[in-house]
Structure formats: C-alpha cells, structure tokens
PDB file of C-alpha atoms in Angstrom:
ATOM      1  CA  MET A   1     103.757 116.078  99.157  1.00 47.00           C
ATOM      2  CA  LYS A   2     104.342 117.524  95.711  1.00 48.00           C
ATOM      3  CA  ILE A   3     105.245 115.204  92.821  1.00 50.00           C
ATOM      4  CA  SER A   4     105.574 116.316  89.209  1.00 43.00           C
ATOM      5  CA  ARG A   5     105.023 114.240  86.095  1.00 44.00           C
ATOM      6  CA  PRO A   6     107.700 111.534  85.867  1.00 47.00           C
ATOM      7  CA  ASP A   7     107.668 111.617  82.062  1.00 44.00           C
ATOM      8  CA  ARG A   8     108.899 115.216  82.246  1.00 42.00           C
ATOM      9  CA  MET A   9     111.508 114.954  84.998  1.00 38.00           C
ATOM     10  CA  PRO A  10     112.462 112.860  88.030  1.00 36.00           C
ATOM     11  CA  VAL A  11     109.933 112.603  90.830  1.00 40.00           C
ATOM     12  CA  LYS A  12     109.579 115.925  92.619  1.00 38.00           C
ATOM     13  CA  PRO A  13     108.516 115.734  96.265  1.00 40.00           C
ATOM     14  CA  ALA A  14     107.426 118.359  98.449  1.00 40.00           C
ATOM     15  CA  ALA A  15     106.162 117.246 100.835  1.00 39.00           C
ATOM     16  CA  VAL A  16     104.253 115.761 101.941  1.00 38.00           C
ATOM     17  CA  LEU A  17     102.870 116.629 103.843  1.00 37.00           C
ATOM     18  CA  ALA A  18     102.462 127.180 106.525  1.00 33.00           C
ATOM     19  CA  CYS A  19     103.646 130.252 107.456  1.00 30.00           C
ATOM     20  CA  LEU A  20     101.463 130.821 110.490  1.00 28.00           C
ATOM     21  CA  LEU A  21     102.887 134.319 110.818  1.00 29.00           C
ATOM     22  CA  ALA A  22     101.093 135.245 107.612  1.00 30.00           C
ATOM     23  CA  PHE A  23      98.061 132.949 107.733  1.00 35.00           C
ATOM     24  CA  THR A  24      95.450 132.396 110.409  1.00 39.00           C
ATOM     25  CA  ALA A  25      94.311 128.777 110.500  1.00 46.00           C
ATOM     26  CA  PRO A  26      91.727 127.350 112.899  1.00 52.00           C
ATOM     27  CA  ALA A  27      93.227 126.991 116.387  1.00 54.00           C
ATOM     28  CA  THR A  28      92.479 123.260 116.642  1.00 64.00           C
ATOM     29  CA  ALA A  29      95.398 121.391 118.231  1.00 80.00           C
ATOM     30  CA  VAL A  30      97.357 119.062 115.931  1.00 88.00           C
ATOM     31  CA  GLU A  31      99.624 116.412 117.465  1.00 91.00           C
ATOM     32  CA  ILE A  32     102.040 115.231 114.784  1.00 93.00           C
ATOM     33  CA  ALA A  33     103.519 111.760 115.307  1.00 94.00           C
ATOM     34  CA  PRO A  34     107.142 111.627 114.147  1.00 96.00           C
ATOM     35  CA  HIS A  35     107.307 108.529 111.975  1.00 97.00           C
ATOM     36  CA  ARG A  36     108.987 106.584 109.200  1.00 97.00           C
ATOM     37  CA  ALA A  37     106.823 105.065 106.452  1.00 97.00           C
ATOM     38  CA  VAL A  38     107.538 102.916 103.396  1.00 97.00           C
ATOM     39  CA  TYR A  39     105.226 102.942 100.373  1.00 97.00           C
ATOM     40  CA  LYS A  40     105.085 100.741  97.292  1.00 96.00           C
ATOM     41  CA  MET A  41     104.515 102.832  94.176  1.00 95.00           C
ATOM     42  CA  SER A  42     102.968 101.455  90.994  1.00 95.00           C
ATOM     43  CA  LEU A  43     101.047 102.441  87.891  1.00 94.00           C
ATOM     44  CA  THR A  44      97.319 101.923  88.488  1.00 93.00           C
ATOM     45  CA  SER A  45      95.719 103.301  85.319  1.00 91.00           C
ATOM     46  CA  VAL A  46      96.843 104.648  81.965  1.00 88.00           C
ATOM     47  CA  ARG A  47      95.160 106.154  78.919  1.00 85.00           C
ATOM     48  CA  SER A  48      96.087 105.204  75.377  1.00 79.00           C
ATOM     49  CA  SER A  49      97.650 108.631  74.807  1.00 76.00           C
ATOM     50  CA  ALA A  50     100.115 108.286  77.697  1.00 80.00           C
ATOM     51  CA  ASN A  51     103.842 107.954  77.073  1.00 85.00           C
ATOM     52  CA  VAL A  52     104.389 106.035  80.328  1.00 87.00           C
ATOM     53  CA  ALA A  53     103.745 102.277  80.111  1.00 90.00           C
ATOM     54  CA  ASP A  54     104.660 101.218  83.659  1.00 93.00           C
ATOM     55  CA  VAL A  55     105.915 102.601  86.978  1.00 93.00           C
ATOM     56  CA  GLN A  56     107.270 100.520  89.865  1.00 95.00           C
ATOM     57  CA  GLY A  57     109.246 101.477  92.948  1.00 96.00           C
ATOM     58  CA  LYS A  58     109.431 102.520  96.577  1.00 96.00           C
ATOM     59  CA  MET A  59     109.134 105.700  98.592  1.00 95.00           C
ATOM     60  CA  LEU A  60     110.585 106.228 102.071  1.00 96.00           C
ATOM     61  CA  PHE A  61     109.117 109.125 104.054  1.00 96.00           C
ATOM     62  CA  GLU A  62     110.548 110.158 107.427  1.00 96.00           C
ATOM     63  CA  TRP A  63     109.066 113.030 109.449  1.00 96.00           C
ATOM     64  CA  ALA A  64     111.061 113.824 112.609  1.00 96.00           C
ATOM     65  CA  ASP A  65     110.927 116.332 115.468  1.00 95.00           C
ATOM     66  CA  ALA A  66     114.136 118.379 115.711  1.00 94.00           C
ATOM     67  CA  CYS A  67     113.101 120.415 118.792  1.00 91.00           C
ATOM     68  CA  ASP A  68     113.195 123.851 117.136  1.00 91.00           C
ATOM     69  CA  GLY A  69     111.842 122.511 113.867  1.00 95.00           C
ATOM     70  CA  TRP A  70     110.670 119.576 111.775  1.00 96.00           C
ATOM     71  CA  THR A  71     112.875 117.543 109.464  1.00 96.00           C
ATOM     72  CA  ILE A  72     111.693 115.547 106.444  1.00 96.00           C
ATOM     73  CA  ASP A  73     113.756 112.913 104.658  1.00 96.00           C
ATOM     74  CA  GLN A  74     111.940 111.658 101.564  1.00 95.00           C
ATOM     75  CA  ARG A  75     113.486 109.204  99.098  1.00 95.00           C
ATOM     76  CA  PHE A  76     112.121 107.795  95.868  1.00 92.00           C
ATOM     77  CA  GLN A  77     113.502 104.883  93.861  1.00 94.00           C
ATOM     78  CA  LEU A  78     111.376 104.429  90.763  1.00 93.00           C
ATOM     79  CA  ASP A  79     111.671 102.544  87.479  1.00 94.00           C
ATOM     80  CA  PHE A  80     109.765 103.912  84.487  1.00 92.00           C
ATOM     81  CA  ALA A  81     108.950 101.989  81.333  1.00 93.00           C
ATOM     82  CA  TYR A  82     107.923 104.084  78.332  1.00 90.00           C
ATOM     83  CA  ALA A  83     105.729 103.219  75.382  1.00 84.00           C
ATOM     84  CA  GLU A  84     108.712 103.323  72.983  1.00 85.00           C
ATOM     85  CA  GLY A  85     110.421 100.587  74.993  1.00 86.00           C
ATOM     86  CA  ASP A  86     112.894 102.739  76.956  1.00 90.00           C
ATOM     87  CA  ARG A  87     113.379 102.143  80.675  1.00 93.00           C
ATOM     88  CA  VAL A  88     114.656 104.783  83.093  1.00 93.00           C
ATOM     89  CA  ALA A  89     115.659 104.459  86.763  1.00 95.00           C
ATOM     90  CA  MET A  90     115.052 107.607  88.774  1.00 93.00           C
ATOM     91  CA  THR A  91     116.154 108.342  92.341  1.00 95.00           C
ATOM     92  CA  THR A  92     115.241 111.465  94.296  1.00 95.00           C
ATOM     93  CA  ASN A  93     116.529 112.377  97.758  1.00 96.00           C
ATOM     94  CA  TYR A  94     114.771 115.306  99.428  1.00 95.00           C
ATOM     95  CA  VAL A  95     115.907 116.536 102.865  1.00 96.00           C
ATOM     96  CA  THR A  96     114.487 119.599 104.623  1.00 97.00           C
ATOM     97  CA  TRP A  97     114.442 121.410 107.943  1.00 97.00           C
ATOM     98  CA  GLU A  98     111.574 123.757 108.809  1.00 97.00           C
ATOM     99  CA  ALA A  99     111.159 126.038 111.837  1.00 97.00           C
ATOM    100  CA  LYS A 100     108.043 125.196 113.828  1.00 94.00           C
ATOM    101  CA  ASP A 101     106.810 128.792 113.637  1.00 93.00           C
ATOM    102  CA  GLY A 102     107.064 128.754 109.836  1.00 93.00           C
ATOM    103  CA  SER A 103     109.682 131.512 109.727  1.00 96.00           C
ATOM    104  CA  ALA A 104     112.613 129.581 108.194  1.00 97.00           C
ATOM    105  CA  TYR A 105     113.257 126.649 105.868  1.00 98.00           C
ATOM    106  CA  ARG A 106     116.269 124.789 104.451  1.00 98.00           C
ATOM    107  CA  PHE A 107     116.216 122.307 101.566  1.00 97.00           C
ATOM    108  CA  ASN A 108     118.592 119.920  99.805  1.00 97.00           C
ATOM    109  CA  VAL A 109     117.411 117.924  96.767  1.00 96.00           C
ATOM    110  CA  ARG A 110     119.374 115.456  94.603  1.00 96.00           C
ATOM    111  CA  LYS A 111     117.861 113.820  91.515  1.00 95.00           C
ATOM    112  CA  LEU A 112     119.579 110.942  89.719  1.00 95.00           C
ATOM    113  CA  VAL A 113     118.679 109.395  86.357  1.00 95.00           C
ATOM    114  CA  ASN A 114     120.161 105.959  85.665  1.00 95.00           C
ATOM    115  CA  GLY A 115     122.645 106.562  88.484  1.00 94.00           C
ATOM    116  CA  GLN A 116     123.901 109.885  87.105  1.00 95.00           C
ATOM    117  CA  LEU A 117     123.293 113.223  88.790  1.00 95.00           C
ATOM    118  CA  ASP A 118     120.551 115.020  86.859  1.00 94.00           C
ATOM    119  CA  GLU A 119     119.766 117.931  89.154  1.00 95.00           C
ATOM    120  CA  GLU A 120     120.800 119.263  92.552  1.00 96.00           C
ATOM    121  CA  LEU A 121     119.056 122.040  94.456  1.00 97.00           C
ATOM    122  CA  ARG A 122     120.070 123.565  97.758  1.00 97.00           C
ATOM    123  CA  GLY A 123     119.072 126.689  99.609  1.00 97.00           C
ATOM    124  CA  GLU A 124     117.113 128.335 102.385  1.00 97.00           C
ATOM    125  CA  ALA A 125     114.074 130.556 102.780  1.00 97.00           C
ATOM    126  CA  GLU A 126     112.511 132.872 105.325  1.00 97.00           C
ATOM    127  CA  MET A 127     108.999 134.183 105.779  1.00 95.00           C
ATOM    128  CA  GLY A 128     107.453 137.119 107.592  1.00 93.00           C
ATOM    129  CA  ALA A 129     104.008 138.658 107.825  1.00 91.00           C
ATOM    130  CA  GLU A 130     104.503 140.665 104.614  1.00 93.00           C
ATOM    131  CA  GLY A 131     106.186 137.936 102.563  1.00 94.00           C
ATOM    132  CA  GLY A 132     109.592 136.348 102.290  1.00 96.00           C
ATOM    133  CA  VAL A 133     112.455 135.243 100.102  1.00 97.00           C
ATOM    134  CA  ALA A 134     114.071 131.956  99.065  1.00 97.00           C
ATOM    135  CA  ARG A 135     117.802 131.946  98.294  1.00 97.00           C
ATOM    136  CA  TYR A 136     119.248 129.156  96.159  1.00 97.00           C
ATOM    137  CA  ALA A 137     122.898 128.120  96.416  1.00 97.00           C
ATOM    138  CA  LYS A 138     122.464 125.358  93.782  1.00 96.00           C
ATOM    139  CA  PRO A 139     122.086 124.793  90.861  1.00 95.00           C
ATOM    140  CA  LYS A 140     123.025 128.491  90.751  1.00 95.00           C
ATOM    141  CA  GLU A 141     122.729 131.427  93.088  1.00 96.00           C
ATOM    142  CA  ALA A 142     119.264 132.927  92.741  1.00 95.00           C
ATOM    143  CA  GLU A 143     116.455 134.514  94.749  1.00 95.00           C
ATOM    144  CA  VAL A 144     112.705 133.860  94.576  1.00 94.00           C
ATOM    145  CA  ARG A 145     110.299 136.294  96.214  1.00 95.00           C
ATOM    146  CA  LEU A 146     107.597 134.598  98.290  1.00 96.00           C
ATOM    147  CA  PRO A 147     104.224 136.363  98.499  1.00 95.00           C
ATOM    148  CA  ALA A 148     102.558 136.959 101.858  1.00 95.00           C
ATOM    149  CA  GLY A 149     100.769 133.853 103.065  1.00 93.00           C
ATOM    150  CA  THR A 150     103.210 131.410 101.428  1.00 96.00           C
ATOM    151  CA  MET A 151     103.675 128.259 103.520  1.00 96.00           C
ATOM    152  CA  PHE A 152     106.454 125.720 103.760  1.00 96.00           C
ATOM    153  CA  PRO A 153     105.497 122.028 103.340  1.00 95.00           C
ATOM    154  CA  THR A 154     105.307 120.788 106.931  1.00 94.00           C
ATOM    155  CA  LEU A 155     103.199 123.614 108.290  1.00 91.00           C
ATOM    156  CA  HIS A 156     101.039 123.441 105.176  1.00 95.00           C
ATOM    157  CA  THR A 157     100.162 119.865 106.184  1.00 94.00           C
ATOM    158  CA  ILE A 158      99.541 120.963 109.779  1.00 94.00           C
ATOM    159  CA  ALA A 159      97.328 123.838 108.615  1.00 93.00           C
ATOM    160  CA  MET A 160      95.430 121.453 106.336  1.00 93.00           C
ATOM    161  CA  LEU A 161      94.791 119.145 109.296  1.00 95.00           C
ATOM    162  CA  ARG A 162      93.540 122.096 111.353  1.00 94.00           C
ATOM    163  CA  HIS A 163      91.066 122.959 108.625  1.00 94.00           C
ATOM    164  CA  ALA A 164      89.957 119.330 108.371  1.00 94.00           C
ATOM    165  CA  MET A 165      89.390 119.133 112.140  1.00 93.00           C
ATOM    166  CA  ALA A 166      87.425 122.385 112.020  1.00 93.00           C
ATOM    167  CA  GLY A 167      85.144 120.964 109.316  1.00 92.00           C
ATOM    168  CA  ASP A 168      86.391 123.202 106.501  1.00 92.00           C
ATOM    169  CA  LYS A 169      85.959 121.599 103.079  1.00 93.00           C
ATOM    170  CA  VAL A 170      88.231 123.841 100.992  1.00 93.00           C
ATOM    171  CA  PHE A 171      91.688 125.218 101.736  1.00 92.00           C
ATOM    172  CA  GLY A 172      94.096 126.847  99.292  1.00 92.00           C
ATOM    173  CA  THR A 173      97.447 128.623  99.526  1.00 93.00           C
ATOM    174  CA  MET A 174     100.880 129.070  97.935  1.00 94.00           C
ATOM    175  CA  VAL A 175     103.545 126.583  99.070  1.00 96.00           C
ATOM    176  CA  PHE A 176     107.330 126.774  98.641  1.00 96.00           C
ATOM    177  CA  ASP A 177     109.318 123.535  98.852  1.00 94.00           C
ATOM    178  CA  GLY A 178     112.477 124.187  96.804  1.00 93.00           C
ATOM    179  CA  SER A 179     112.063 121.039  94.718  1.00 90.00           C
ATOM    180  CA  ASP A 180     112.680 122.940  91.478  1.00 88.00           C
ATOM    181  CA  GLU A 181     114.210 126.262  90.487  1.00 88.00           C
ATOM    182  CA  GLU A 182     110.914 128.106  90.905  1.00 83.00           C
ATOM    183  CA  GLY A 183     109.868 126.311  94.066  1.00 83.00           C
ATOM    184  CA  LEU A 184     106.410 127.885  94.353  1.00 91.00           C
ATOM    185  CA  THR A 185     103.161 126.006  93.761  1.00 92.00           C
ATOM    186  CA  GLU A 186      99.544 126.936  94.363  1.00 93.00           C
ATOM    187  CA  ILE A 187      97.860 124.029  96.160  1.00 94.00           C
ATOM    188  CA  ASN A 188      94.082 123.823  96.527  1.00 94.00           C
ATOM    189  CA  ALA A 189      92.762 121.156  98.899  1.00 95.00           C
ATOM    190  CA  ALA A 190      89.282 119.619  99.022  1.00 95.00           C
ATOM    191  CA  VAL A 191      88.602 117.746 102.280  1.00 95.00           C
ATOM    192  CA  GLY A 192      86.002 115.006 102.648  1.00 93.00           C
ATOM    193  CA  LEU A 193      84.185 113.732 105.723  1.00 90.00           C
ATOM    194  CA  GLY A 194      86.353 112.487 108.561  1.00 89.00           C
ATOM    195  CA  VAL A 195      86.221 108.846 109.628  1.00 86.00           C
ATOM    196  CA  GLN A 196      86.986 107.596 113.131  1.00 86.00           C
ATOM    197  CA  GLY A 197      89.040 104.410 113.201  1.00 75.00           C
ATOM    198  CA  GLN A 198      89.543 101.821 110.486  1.00 81.00           C
ATOM    199  CA  ALA A 199      91.471  98.589 110.021  1.00 83.00           C
ATOM    200  CA  PRO A 200      95.071  99.081 108.850  1.00 84.00           C
ATOM    201  CA  PRO A 201      95.710  98.863 105.103  1.00 85.00           C
ATOM    202  CA  GLU A 202      95.975  95.314 103.790  1.00 85.00           C
ATOM    203  CA  GLY A 203      99.324  93.733 104.620  1.00 88.00           C
ATOM    204  CA  VAL A 204     100.314  96.408 107.160  1.00 91.00           C
ATOM    205  CA  GLU A 205     100.834  95.410 110.785  1.00 91.00           C
ATOM    206  CA  PRO A 206      98.406  97.026 113.278  1.00 91.00           C
ATOM    207  CA  SER A 207      99.822 100.164 114.885  1.00 93.00           C
ATOM    208  CA  ASP A 208      98.572 102.942 117.094  1.00 92.00           C
ATOM    209  CA  LEU A 209      99.916 105.265 114.375  1.00 94.00           C
ATOM    210  CA  LEU A 210      97.061 104.104 112.125  1.00 94.00           C
ATOM    211  CA  GLN A 211      94.290 104.768 114.636  1.00 90.00           C
ATOM    212  CA  GLY A 212      92.282 107.936 115.111  1.00 89.00           C
ATOM    213  CA  ARG A 213      90.441 110.164 112.686  1.00 93.00           C
ATOM    214  CA  HIS A 214      91.379 110.426 109.038  1.00 94.00           C
ATOM    215  CA  TRP A 215      90.112 112.380 106.037  1.00 95.00           C
ATOM    216  CA  PRO A 216      90.078 111.861 102.280  1.00 95.00           C
ATOM    217  CA  VAL A 217      91.920 114.850 100.820  1.00 96.00           C
ATOM    218  CA  ARG A 218      92.344 115.813  97.170  1.00 96.00           C
ATOM    219  CA  LEU A 219      95.060 118.305  96.284  1.00 96.00           C
ATOM    220  CA  ALA A 220      95.218 120.226  92.998  1.00 94.00           C
ATOM    221  CA  PHE A 221      98.627 121.653  92.004  1.00 93.00           C
ATOM    222  CA  PHE A 222      98.922 124.786  89.854  1.00 91.00           C
ATOM    223  CA  PRO A 223     102.069 126.629  88.696  1.00 87.00           C
ATOM    224  CA  PRO A 224     102.026 130.089  90.314  1.00 82.00           C
ATOM    225  CA  SER A 225     101.713 131.926  86.986  1.00 76.00           C
ATOM    226  CA  SER A 226      99.090 129.555  85.533  1.00 72.00           C
ATOM    227  CA  THR A 227      95.754 130.886  84.303  1.00 75.00           C
ATOM    228  CA  ALA A 228      94.491 127.429  83.304  1.00 77.00           C
ATOM    229  CA  ALA A 229      91.328 126.088  84.893  1.00 80.00           C
ATOM    230  CA  ALA A 230      92.762 122.564  85.137  1.00 85.00           C
ATOM    231  CA  PRO A 231      95.643 121.787  87.535  1.00 90.00           C
ATOM    232  CA  GLU A 232      99.016 120.479  86.395  1.00 88.00           C
ATOM    233  CA  TYR A 233      98.216 117.311  88.334  1.00 91.00           C
ATOM    234  CA  GLU A 234      96.216 116.150  91.368  1.00 94.00           C
ATOM    235  CA  MET A 235      96.878 113.943  94.341  1.00 94.00           C
ATOM    236  CA  SER A 236      94.442 112.105  96.612  1.00 95.00           C
ATOM    237  CA  MET A 237      95.408 110.859 100.051  1.00 95.00           C
ATOM    238  CA  ASP A 238      93.900 109.317 103.148  1.00 95.00           C
ATOM    239  CA  LEU A 239      95.398 111.559 105.855  1.00 95.00           C
ATOM    240  CA  LEU A 240      95.367 110.702 109.552  1.00 95.00           C
ATOM    241  CA  GLU A 241      95.107 113.363 112.242  1.00 95.00           C
ATOM    242  CA  ASN A 242      98.702 112.603 113.356  1.00 95.00           C
ATOM    243  CA  GLY A 243     100.124 113.367 109.894  1.00 95.00           C
ATOM    244  CA  VAL A 244     100.496 109.770 108.670  1.00 96.00           C
ATOM    245  CA  ALA A 245      99.238 109.141 105.124  1.00 95.00           C
ATOM    246  CA  ARG A 246      97.476 105.769 104.888  1.00 94.00           C
ATOM    247  CA  SER A 247      97.595 105.865 101.091  1.00 93.00           C
ATOM    248  CA  MET A 248      98.199 108.222  98.167  1.00 94.00           C
ATOM    249  CA  GLN A 249      97.289 108.405  94.494  1.00 94.00           C
ATOM    250  CA  ILE A 250      98.782 110.843  91.972  1.00 91.00           C
ATOM    251  CA  ASP A 251      96.638 111.642  88.930  1.00 91.00           C
ATOM    252  CA  TYR A 252      98.497 113.144  85.972  1.00 85.00           C
ATOM    253  CA  GLY A 253      95.463 113.142  83.691  1.00 84.00           C
ATOM    254  CA  ASP A 254      96.596 110.461  81.253  1.00 86.00           C
ATOM    255  CA  PHE A 255      97.960 108.066  83.887  1.00 88.00           C
ATOM    256  CA  THR A 256      97.769 107.487  87.645  1.00 92.00           C
ATOM    257  CA  VAL A 257     100.371 106.269  90.138  1.00 93.00           C
ATOM    258  CA  SER A 258      99.475 104.901  93.571  1.00 95.00           C
ATOM    259  CA  ALA A 259     101.538 104.800  96.768  1.00 95.00           C
ATOM    260  CA  LYS A 260     100.449 101.905  99.003  1.00 96.00           C
ATOM    261  CA  LEU A 261     101.611 101.884 102.613  1.00 96.00           C
ATOM    262  CA  GLU A 262     103.730  98.818 103.429  1.00 96.00           C
ATOM    263  CA  LYS A 263     105.214  99.721 106.813  1.00 95.00           C
ATOM    264  CA  VAL A 264     105.054 102.516 109.376  1.00 96.00           C
ATOM    265  CA  GLU A 265     106.943 102.948 112.646  1.00 96.00           C
ATOM    266  CA  ARG A 266     107.236 105.655 115.260  1.00 95.00           C
ATOM    267  CA  ILE A 267     110.365 107.809 115.598  1.00 94.00           C
ATOM    268  CA  GLY A 268     111.304 108.791 119.134  1.00 87.00           C
ATOM    269  CA  LYS A 269     111.140 112.445 120.106  1.00 81.00           C
ATOM    270  CA  PRO A 270     114.418 114.149 121.156  1.00 80.00           C
ATOM    271  CA  GLY A 271     115.031 115.309 124.695  1.00 79.00           C
ATOM    272  CA  CYS A 272     114.643 119.020 123.960  1.00 82.00           C
TER     273      CYS A 272
END
C-alpha cells in the first residue's frame, strides 16, 4: 500500500500490498487468501509543527482472484481537521487489475474532496524483461517509461512475502501503481523476525485468515528522482503470510496515522 501525506493531497493508495519477468525473487511458495478487510484509521501521534490536528475514517481493502490476474478495490473515507480549524472530507476509490505474471496492469483512481471530484487517473501498463511503459488516459494522455525490474503492487507484496519467508531482511525495488501522474515510487522494505500464530487483534472475531506466520515490515517510500537520505514517508505493517495485514501505521515525520483492523472475511475463488 502506498499512501501520501494527506495534508498535501487526498489519500493515495497503492497498494497494498512485481514484475517477476524482470526480477528473481526466492522461489518460496506464497498462497494469497482473497479477502475483504475493514480498517479504522485515526491519528495516533502529532508533533507541534504539524498542520494536521486530527484524522478519522475508514479504509476498505478487497483483494480478489480474477483467474488470469488479481484485482484490488481499495476505498478510503477520511475526515481531516487542520490546526487552523478547517475540516476536509476526502474519499479515494482505487481499483486495479494485475496479470499474475506481472506483465500487465490496469488502474482507475478517483479522488474526491468534500464530495467534489479533485482528481481522476486511468490507464494501463505493461512490463517486460528490459522495462515497460505506462499509458495514461486520464487526467490527460501521457506515457511513463518503467525501468527494468519495476513491479506492480500485488506482485510486489507477493515478492516481499517470498523474501520474508526466505529470511531476507532487506528488499527494495521500484513500484508503479498509477495513483498519481508519475506513478513510480522506490520502496525499500525492512523485514523483522517472523512470528507463528497470535491472537486476533482486539475486537476482531477469530478467523483462520489471521492464523499462520506474520512479519513486522517497515516500508520507506522515495520519489524516483529523489537524492534525499530520508524517505518521503514510511509505513509499518504486521503482514501475514496469506497477504492479510493485521495492522498498519503510516509515519509522515510530523504526524502518524494508524489503520486498525476491525473485520476480515474470505472472498471465494472463481471457478477458473
């Protein structure tokens, strides 16, 4: 998942959660569980210099198997209160389809501010061993060249899980998600020690989706042209081996927003 600073623009997903033609990840098997999850989002810490005074809202994340690919439907409904007293309601709908071999990707993003359309992005991308290209139809026709090794969001998560299962502690690559007009982000992941089994998060009904191994993962997000040592922002998550995120926390430096799991349910697989 990729989420930019809400005091700069509406929430920007990616995904949560890899062009395997251009990148060789450990061959450990990953069994993704198609699922639908609801998270409560809230401000957990803030520094005196921050413009944001409060954040409250919900996030719906749906990861489904579409036979020849994976689909993600991610929706945010967030209310921001600012230090000057202003309040802003932001809604982001992010829908994607991604080929399971990492060769093709389609995206459709709509961002609303106080009920009015603020930004709409739509397009498709393709990847090969030597690189690829993303073609935008909205907000205007444009092309973005994708360097070799660029991953799309779903297979980036799968590749990250493969590295975690193999015991790798560091994993970095370029990711394209189409959530802004540039679309590319460098994501560096630091993976902690895996844990086998744990009680479900407080208030969440027990589910087999919350069993199995999970890893603490910290992601650092850098603009592709950045030379800065510090990332634009960071995100921590507790990631299960089936792709379910038990919790998330987004650190923007001067304030932090958490996403607490409230409900998770399995989505049936299609009869391919």
